[in-house]
Coordinates of C-alpha atoms and ligand atoms in Angstrom, one line a residue:
X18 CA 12.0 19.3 -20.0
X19 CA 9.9 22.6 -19.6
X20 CA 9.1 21.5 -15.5
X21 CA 12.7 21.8 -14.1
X22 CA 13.1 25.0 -16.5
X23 CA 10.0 26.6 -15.1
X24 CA 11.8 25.3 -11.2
X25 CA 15.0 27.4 -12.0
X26 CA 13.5 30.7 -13.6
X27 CA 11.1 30.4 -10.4
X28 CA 14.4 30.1 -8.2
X29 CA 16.2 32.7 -10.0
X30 CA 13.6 35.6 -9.4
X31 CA 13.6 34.6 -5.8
X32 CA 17.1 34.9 -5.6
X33 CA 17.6 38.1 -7.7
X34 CA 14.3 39.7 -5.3
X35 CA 16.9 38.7 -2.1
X36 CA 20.0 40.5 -3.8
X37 CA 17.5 43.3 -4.6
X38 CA 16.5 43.9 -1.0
X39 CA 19.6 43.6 0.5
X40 CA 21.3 46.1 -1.8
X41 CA 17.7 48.5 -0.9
X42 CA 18.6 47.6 3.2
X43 CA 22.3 49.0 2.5
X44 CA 21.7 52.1 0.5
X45 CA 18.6 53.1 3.0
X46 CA 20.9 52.6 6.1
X47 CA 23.3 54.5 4.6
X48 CA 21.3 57.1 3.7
X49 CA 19.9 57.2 7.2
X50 CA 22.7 57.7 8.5
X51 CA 23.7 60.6 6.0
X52 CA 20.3 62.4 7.7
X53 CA 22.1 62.2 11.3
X54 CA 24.9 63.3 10.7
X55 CA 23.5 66.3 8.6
X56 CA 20.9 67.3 11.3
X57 CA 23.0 67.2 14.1
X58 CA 25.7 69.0 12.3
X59 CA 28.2 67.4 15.3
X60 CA 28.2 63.9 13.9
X61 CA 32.2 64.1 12.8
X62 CA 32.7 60.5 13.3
X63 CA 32.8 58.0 10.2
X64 CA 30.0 55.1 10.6
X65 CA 27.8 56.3 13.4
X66 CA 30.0 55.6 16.1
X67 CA 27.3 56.6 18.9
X68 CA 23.8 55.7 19.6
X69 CA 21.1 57.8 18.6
X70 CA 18.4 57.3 20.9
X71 CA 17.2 60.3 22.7
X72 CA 14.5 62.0 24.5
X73 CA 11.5 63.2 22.1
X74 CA 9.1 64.6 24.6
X75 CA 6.6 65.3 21.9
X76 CA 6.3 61.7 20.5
X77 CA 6.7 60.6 23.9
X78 CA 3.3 58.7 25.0
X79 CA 2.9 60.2 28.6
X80 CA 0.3 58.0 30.1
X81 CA -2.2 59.0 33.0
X82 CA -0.9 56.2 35.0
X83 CA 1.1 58.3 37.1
X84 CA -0.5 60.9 39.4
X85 CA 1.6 63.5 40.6
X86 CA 1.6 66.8 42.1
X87 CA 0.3 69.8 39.9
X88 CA 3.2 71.6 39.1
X89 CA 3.0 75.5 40.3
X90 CA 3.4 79.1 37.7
X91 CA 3.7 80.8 41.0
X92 CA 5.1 79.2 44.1
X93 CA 8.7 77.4 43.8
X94 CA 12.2 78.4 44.6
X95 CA 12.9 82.0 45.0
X96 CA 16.6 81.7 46.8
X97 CA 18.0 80.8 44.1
X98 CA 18.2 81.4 39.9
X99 CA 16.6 78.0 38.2
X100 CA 17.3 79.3 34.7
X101 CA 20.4 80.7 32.6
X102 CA 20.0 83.7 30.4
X103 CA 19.9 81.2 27.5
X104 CA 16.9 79.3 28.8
X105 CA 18.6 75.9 29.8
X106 CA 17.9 74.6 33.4
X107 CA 19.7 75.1 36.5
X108 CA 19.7 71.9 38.7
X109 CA 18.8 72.9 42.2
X110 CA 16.7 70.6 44.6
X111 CA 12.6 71.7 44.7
X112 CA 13.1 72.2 41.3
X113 CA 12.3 68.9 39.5
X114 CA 9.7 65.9 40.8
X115 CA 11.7 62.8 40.8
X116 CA 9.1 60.3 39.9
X117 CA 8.0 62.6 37.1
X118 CA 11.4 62.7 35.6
X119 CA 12.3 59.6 36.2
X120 CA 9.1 58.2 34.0
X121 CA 9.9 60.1 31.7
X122 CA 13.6 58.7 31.1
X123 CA 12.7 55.4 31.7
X124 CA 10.7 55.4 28.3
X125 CA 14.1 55.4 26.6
X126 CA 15.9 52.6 28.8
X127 CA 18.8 55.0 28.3
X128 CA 22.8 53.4 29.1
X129 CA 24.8 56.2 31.0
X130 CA 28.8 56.0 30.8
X131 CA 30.7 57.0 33.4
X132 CA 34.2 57.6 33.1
X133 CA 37.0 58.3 36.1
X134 CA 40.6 58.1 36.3
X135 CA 42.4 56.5 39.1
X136 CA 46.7 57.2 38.1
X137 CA 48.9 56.8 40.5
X138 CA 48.2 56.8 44.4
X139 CA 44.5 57.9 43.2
X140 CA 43.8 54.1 42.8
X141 CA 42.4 54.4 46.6
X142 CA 40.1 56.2 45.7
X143 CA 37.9 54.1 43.3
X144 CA 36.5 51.8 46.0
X145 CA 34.1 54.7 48.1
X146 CA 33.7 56.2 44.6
X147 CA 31.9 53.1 43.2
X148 CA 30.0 51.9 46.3
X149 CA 28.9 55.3 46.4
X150 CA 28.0 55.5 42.9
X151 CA 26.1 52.3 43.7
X152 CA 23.7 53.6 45.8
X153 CA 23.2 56.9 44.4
X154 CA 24.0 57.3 40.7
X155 CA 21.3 56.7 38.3
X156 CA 19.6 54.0 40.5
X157 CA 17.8 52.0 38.1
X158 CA 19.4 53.0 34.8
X159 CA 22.3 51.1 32.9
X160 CA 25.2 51.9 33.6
X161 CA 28.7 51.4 32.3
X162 CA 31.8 52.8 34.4
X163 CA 35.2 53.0 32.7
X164 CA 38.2 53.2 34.8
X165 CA 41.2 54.6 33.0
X166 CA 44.3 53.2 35.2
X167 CA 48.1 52.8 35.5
X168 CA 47.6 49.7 37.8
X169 CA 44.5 47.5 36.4
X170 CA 45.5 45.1 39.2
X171 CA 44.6 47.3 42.2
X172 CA 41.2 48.0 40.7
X173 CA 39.3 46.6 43.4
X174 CA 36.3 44.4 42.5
X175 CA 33.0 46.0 43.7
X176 CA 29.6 44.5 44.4
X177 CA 27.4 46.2 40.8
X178 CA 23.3 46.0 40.5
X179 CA 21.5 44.7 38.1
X180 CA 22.0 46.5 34.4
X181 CA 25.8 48.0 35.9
X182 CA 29.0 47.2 34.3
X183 CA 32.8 48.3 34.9
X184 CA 35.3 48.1 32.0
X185 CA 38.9 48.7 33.6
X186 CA 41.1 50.5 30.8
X187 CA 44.9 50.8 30.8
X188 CA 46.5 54.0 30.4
X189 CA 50.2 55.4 31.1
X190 CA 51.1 57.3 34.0
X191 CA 52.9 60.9 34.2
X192 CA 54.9 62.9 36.8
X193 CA 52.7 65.7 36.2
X194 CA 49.3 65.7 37.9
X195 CA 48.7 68.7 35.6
X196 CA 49.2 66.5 32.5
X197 CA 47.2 63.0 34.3
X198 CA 44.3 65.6 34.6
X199 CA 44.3 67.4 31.6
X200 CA 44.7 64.3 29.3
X201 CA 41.5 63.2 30.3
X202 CA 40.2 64.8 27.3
X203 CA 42.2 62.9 24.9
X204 CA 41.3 59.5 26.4
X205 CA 37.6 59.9 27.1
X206 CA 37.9 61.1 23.1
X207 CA 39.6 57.8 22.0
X208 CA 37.1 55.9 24.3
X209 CA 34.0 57.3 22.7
X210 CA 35.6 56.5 19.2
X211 CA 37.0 52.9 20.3
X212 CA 33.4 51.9 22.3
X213 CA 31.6 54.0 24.3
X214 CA 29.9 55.4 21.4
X215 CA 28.1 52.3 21.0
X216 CA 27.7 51.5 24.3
X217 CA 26.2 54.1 26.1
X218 CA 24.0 57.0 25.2
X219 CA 24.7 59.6 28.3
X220 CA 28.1 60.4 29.8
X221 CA 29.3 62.0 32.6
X222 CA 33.2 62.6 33.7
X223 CA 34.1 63.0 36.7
X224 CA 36.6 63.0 39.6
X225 CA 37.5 60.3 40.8
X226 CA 38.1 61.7 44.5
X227 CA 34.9 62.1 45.8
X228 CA 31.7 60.1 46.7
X229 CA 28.1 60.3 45.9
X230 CA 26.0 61.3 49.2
X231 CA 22.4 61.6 47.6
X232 CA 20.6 61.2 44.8
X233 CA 21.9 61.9 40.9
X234 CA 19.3 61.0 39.1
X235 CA 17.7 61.2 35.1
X236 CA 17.0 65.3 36.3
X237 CA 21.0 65.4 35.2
X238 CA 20.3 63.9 31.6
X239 CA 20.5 66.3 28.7
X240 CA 22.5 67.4 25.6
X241 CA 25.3 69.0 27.0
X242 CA 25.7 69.6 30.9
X243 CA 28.2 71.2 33.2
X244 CA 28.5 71.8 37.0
X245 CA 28.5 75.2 38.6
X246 CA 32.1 74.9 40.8
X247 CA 31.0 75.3 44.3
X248 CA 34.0 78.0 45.2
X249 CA 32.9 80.4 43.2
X250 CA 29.0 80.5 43.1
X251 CA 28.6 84.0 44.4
X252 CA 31.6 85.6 42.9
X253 CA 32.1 88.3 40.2
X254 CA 33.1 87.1 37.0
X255 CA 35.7 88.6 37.5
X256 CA 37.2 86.7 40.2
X257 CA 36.6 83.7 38.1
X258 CA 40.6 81.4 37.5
X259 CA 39.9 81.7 33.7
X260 CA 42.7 81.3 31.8
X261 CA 43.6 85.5 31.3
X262 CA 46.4 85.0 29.1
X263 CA 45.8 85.4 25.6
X264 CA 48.3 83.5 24.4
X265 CA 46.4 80.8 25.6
X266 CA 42.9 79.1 23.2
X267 CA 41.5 78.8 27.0
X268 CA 41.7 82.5 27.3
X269 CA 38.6 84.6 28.5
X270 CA 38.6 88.5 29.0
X271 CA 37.4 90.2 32.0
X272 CA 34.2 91.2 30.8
X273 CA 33.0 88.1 29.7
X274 CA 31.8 84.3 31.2
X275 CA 28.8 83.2 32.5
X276 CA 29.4 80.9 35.3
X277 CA 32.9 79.2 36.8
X278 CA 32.4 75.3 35.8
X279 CA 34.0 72.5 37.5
X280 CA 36.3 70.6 36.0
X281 CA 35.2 67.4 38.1
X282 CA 31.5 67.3 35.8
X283 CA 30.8 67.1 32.7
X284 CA 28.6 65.3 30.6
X285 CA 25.3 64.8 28.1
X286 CA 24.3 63.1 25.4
X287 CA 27.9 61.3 23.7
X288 CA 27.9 62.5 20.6
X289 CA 28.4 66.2 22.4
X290 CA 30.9 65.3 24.9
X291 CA 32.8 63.7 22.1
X292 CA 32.8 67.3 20.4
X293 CA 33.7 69.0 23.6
X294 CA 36.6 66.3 24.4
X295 CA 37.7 66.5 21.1
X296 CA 38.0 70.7 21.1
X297 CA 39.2 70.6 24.3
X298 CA 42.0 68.4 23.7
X299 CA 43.3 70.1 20.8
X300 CA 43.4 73.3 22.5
X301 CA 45.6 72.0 25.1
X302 CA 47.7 70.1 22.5
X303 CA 48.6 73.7 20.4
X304 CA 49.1 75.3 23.9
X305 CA 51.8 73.1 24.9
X306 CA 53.3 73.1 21.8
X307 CA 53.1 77.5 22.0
X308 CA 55.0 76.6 25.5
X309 CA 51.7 77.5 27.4
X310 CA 49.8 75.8 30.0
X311 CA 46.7 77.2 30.8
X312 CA 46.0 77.9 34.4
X313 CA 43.8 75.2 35.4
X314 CA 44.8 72.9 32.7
X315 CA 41.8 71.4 31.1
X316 CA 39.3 73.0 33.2
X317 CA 40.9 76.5 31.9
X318 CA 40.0 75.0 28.3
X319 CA 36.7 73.4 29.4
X320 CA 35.4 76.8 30.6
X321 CA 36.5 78.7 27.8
X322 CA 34.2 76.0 25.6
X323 CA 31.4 76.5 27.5
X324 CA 31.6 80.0 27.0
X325 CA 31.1 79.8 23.4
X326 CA 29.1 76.5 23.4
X327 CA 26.4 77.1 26.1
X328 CA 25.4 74.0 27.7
X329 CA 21.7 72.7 27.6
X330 CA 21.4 71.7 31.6
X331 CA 23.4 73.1 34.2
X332 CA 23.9 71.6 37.6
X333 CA 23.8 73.7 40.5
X334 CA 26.9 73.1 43.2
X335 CA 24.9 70.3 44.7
X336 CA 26.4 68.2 42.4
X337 CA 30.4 69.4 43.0
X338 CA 30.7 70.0 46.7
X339 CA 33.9 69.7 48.3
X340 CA 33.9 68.2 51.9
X341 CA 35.9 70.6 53.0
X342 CA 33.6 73.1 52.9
X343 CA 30.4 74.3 55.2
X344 CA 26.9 73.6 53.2
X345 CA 25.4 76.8 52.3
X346 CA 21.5 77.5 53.0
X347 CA 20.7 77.3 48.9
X348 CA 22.5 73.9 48.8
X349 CA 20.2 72.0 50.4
X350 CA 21.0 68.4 49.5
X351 CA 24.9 68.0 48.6
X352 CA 24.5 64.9 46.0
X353 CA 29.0 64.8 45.0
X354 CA 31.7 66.2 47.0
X355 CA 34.9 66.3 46.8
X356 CA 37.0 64.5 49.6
X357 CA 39.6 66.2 51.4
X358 CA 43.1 65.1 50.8
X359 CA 46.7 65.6 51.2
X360 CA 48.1 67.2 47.9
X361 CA 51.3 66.8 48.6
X362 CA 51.7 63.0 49.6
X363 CA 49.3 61.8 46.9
X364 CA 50.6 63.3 43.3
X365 CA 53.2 63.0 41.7
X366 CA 54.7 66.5 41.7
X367 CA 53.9 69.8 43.4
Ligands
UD2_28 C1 36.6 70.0 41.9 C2 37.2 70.3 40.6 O1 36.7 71.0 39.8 N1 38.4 69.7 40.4 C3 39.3 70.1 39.3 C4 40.5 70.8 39.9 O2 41.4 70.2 40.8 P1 41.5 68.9 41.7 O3 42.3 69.2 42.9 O4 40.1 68.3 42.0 O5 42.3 67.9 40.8 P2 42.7 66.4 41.1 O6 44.0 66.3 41.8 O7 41.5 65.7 41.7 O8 42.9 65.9 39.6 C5 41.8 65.6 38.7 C6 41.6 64.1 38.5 O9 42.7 63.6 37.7 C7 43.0 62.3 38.1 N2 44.3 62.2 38.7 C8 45.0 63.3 39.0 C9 46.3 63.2 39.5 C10 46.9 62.0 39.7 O10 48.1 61.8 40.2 N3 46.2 60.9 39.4 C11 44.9 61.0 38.9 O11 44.3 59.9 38.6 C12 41.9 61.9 39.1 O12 40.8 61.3 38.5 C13 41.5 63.2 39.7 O13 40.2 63.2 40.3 O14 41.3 71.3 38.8 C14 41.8 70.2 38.0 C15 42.6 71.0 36.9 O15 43.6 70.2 36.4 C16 40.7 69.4 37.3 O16 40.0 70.2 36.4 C17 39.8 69.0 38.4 O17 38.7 68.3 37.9
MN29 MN1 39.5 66.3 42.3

């Protein structure tokens, strides 16, 4: 009588410790989670909808294995600025050792997203844009492109590396290239909320008519990052296409900006792209319904958030050429360009 009693008080313990430490499991994740989203003060997402991995150069173990050259305090670049006013980098080639940055992004086996848009006639443009991105984009890395498309069918099935995946995503056309452009924010957003969140930890967004031509590497990888637009390097502020209406939210006065970004880059880590995607898209929501388009569309509203939320890295022109145009002497590797094309026959409208 007292052996099979002594059987089930033992069996009841064990099963009340195993109730005990999966309730601990729950309320710890849940309060890890809580920490995130507190620190990073972005997280606006229910659940932790994107990964949190990141670069920690401080806890980073940075082994002697690799011998490199001795970086110099006094001999580097002096053609052009490597540094904003706010202290975040400015990508220009001679700047960065590859194998140095490289190692040191490797040690977070880090997934990068990219995501282009192919509506319309721009479906022809998604072959050289892949096989490019092939053999210059993140060699090396995971990576995850997502193709938002009218036509899923004409997606064209290109040879991928090891550790590279495509996800083909259907989307509605329009009649207005303005509004195909500009919606990009609204998509990526929904994107990052449905899946990319989880799947990736880096994004980028680009256009989808151009073609890699050199390397892109981990020197690109930080919180937030945006593209100096080649057209307007050397120009006063001034002359910058902001948005100068201020009936517009992508209005910027005269006397302010910093740079002219391009609409055909941006990127970082996902959490802040989602923010920026998010902001952006709202701002071009209220516009249209104040009966205002802002004058470069979501670039107009891109700019105008970048004004007010500086970004961490920022790529010189060498990564946004545009074919079309001569390489200048301080661009001396063009890494994305533009390709030329004929407006008229290939959107929808004028
Ligand atoms: C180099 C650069 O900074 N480019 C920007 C510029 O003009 P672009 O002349 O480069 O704009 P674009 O015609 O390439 O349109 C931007 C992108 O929208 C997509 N698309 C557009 C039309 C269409 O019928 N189907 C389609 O799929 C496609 O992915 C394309 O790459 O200004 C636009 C403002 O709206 C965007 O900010 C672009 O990123
Ligand atoms: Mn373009």
């Amino acid at each position: 009588m007292f052996f099979p009693c002594k059987k089930t008080c033992i069996l009841l313990v064990i099963f009340g410790l195993v109730i005990w430490y999966l309730y601990l499991h729950d309320v710890l994740k849940r309060w890890g989670s809580l920490v995130i989203s507190n620190t990073a003060e972005i997280m606006v997402l229910p659940e932790r909808p994107c990964r949190t991995r990141d670069l920690d150069m401080a806890s980073s173990e940075i082994e002697n294995r690799l011998s490199y050259k001795q970086p110099s305090v006094l001999v580097g670049r002096t053609d052009v600025v490597a540094v904003t006013p706010w202290l975040a980098p400015i990508v220009w080639e001679k700047t960065f050792n590859v194998e140095l940055i490289d190692d040191i992004y490797k040690r977070i086996n880090p997934t990068i997203a990219i995501t282009v848009f192919a509506v319309g006639k721009y479906v022809k443009f998604v072959q050289d844009f892949l096989e490019t991105a092939e053999k210059h984009f993140m060699v090396s890395f995971n990576v995850r492109y997502y193709v938002f498309t009218d036509q899923p069918h004409k997606i064209p099935s290109v040879k991928l590396n090891e550790g590279r995946y495509l996800h083909v995503k259907n989307i509605s056309g329009s009649t207005r290239w303005q509004e195909i452009s500009a919606r990009r924010m609204e998509f990526i957003q929904k994107a990052i909320e449905s899946n990319i969140g989880k799947e990736a930890d880096y994004i980028f967004c680009l256009d989808v008519d151009s073609k890699f031509k050199d390397r892109w590497g981990a020197e690109t990888l930080d919180r937030l990052v945006a593209v100096i637009h080649p057209g307007y390097y050397e120009s006063d502020r001034k002359q910058f296409p902001y948005e100068r209406r201020s009936a517009s939210l992508a209005y910027i006065p005269m006397d302010q900006g910093d740079y002219y970004y391009g609409g055909a880059v941006f990127g970082g880590r996902v959490e802040y792209v989602y923010n920026l995607t998010k902001k952006c898209r709202k701002a071009f929501e209220k516009d249209k319904e104040n009966s205002i388009e802002a004058a470069w569309q979501e670039e107009s509203h891109l700019n105008r958030y970048l004004l007010y939320n500086k970004p961490t890295k920022v790529l010189s022109p060498e990564y946004l050429w545009q074919d079309f145009k001569d390489r200048t002497k301080e661009a001396q590797v063009i890494r994305f360009s533009g390709v030329i094309k004929n407006y008229k026959e290939i959107r929808p409208n004028k």
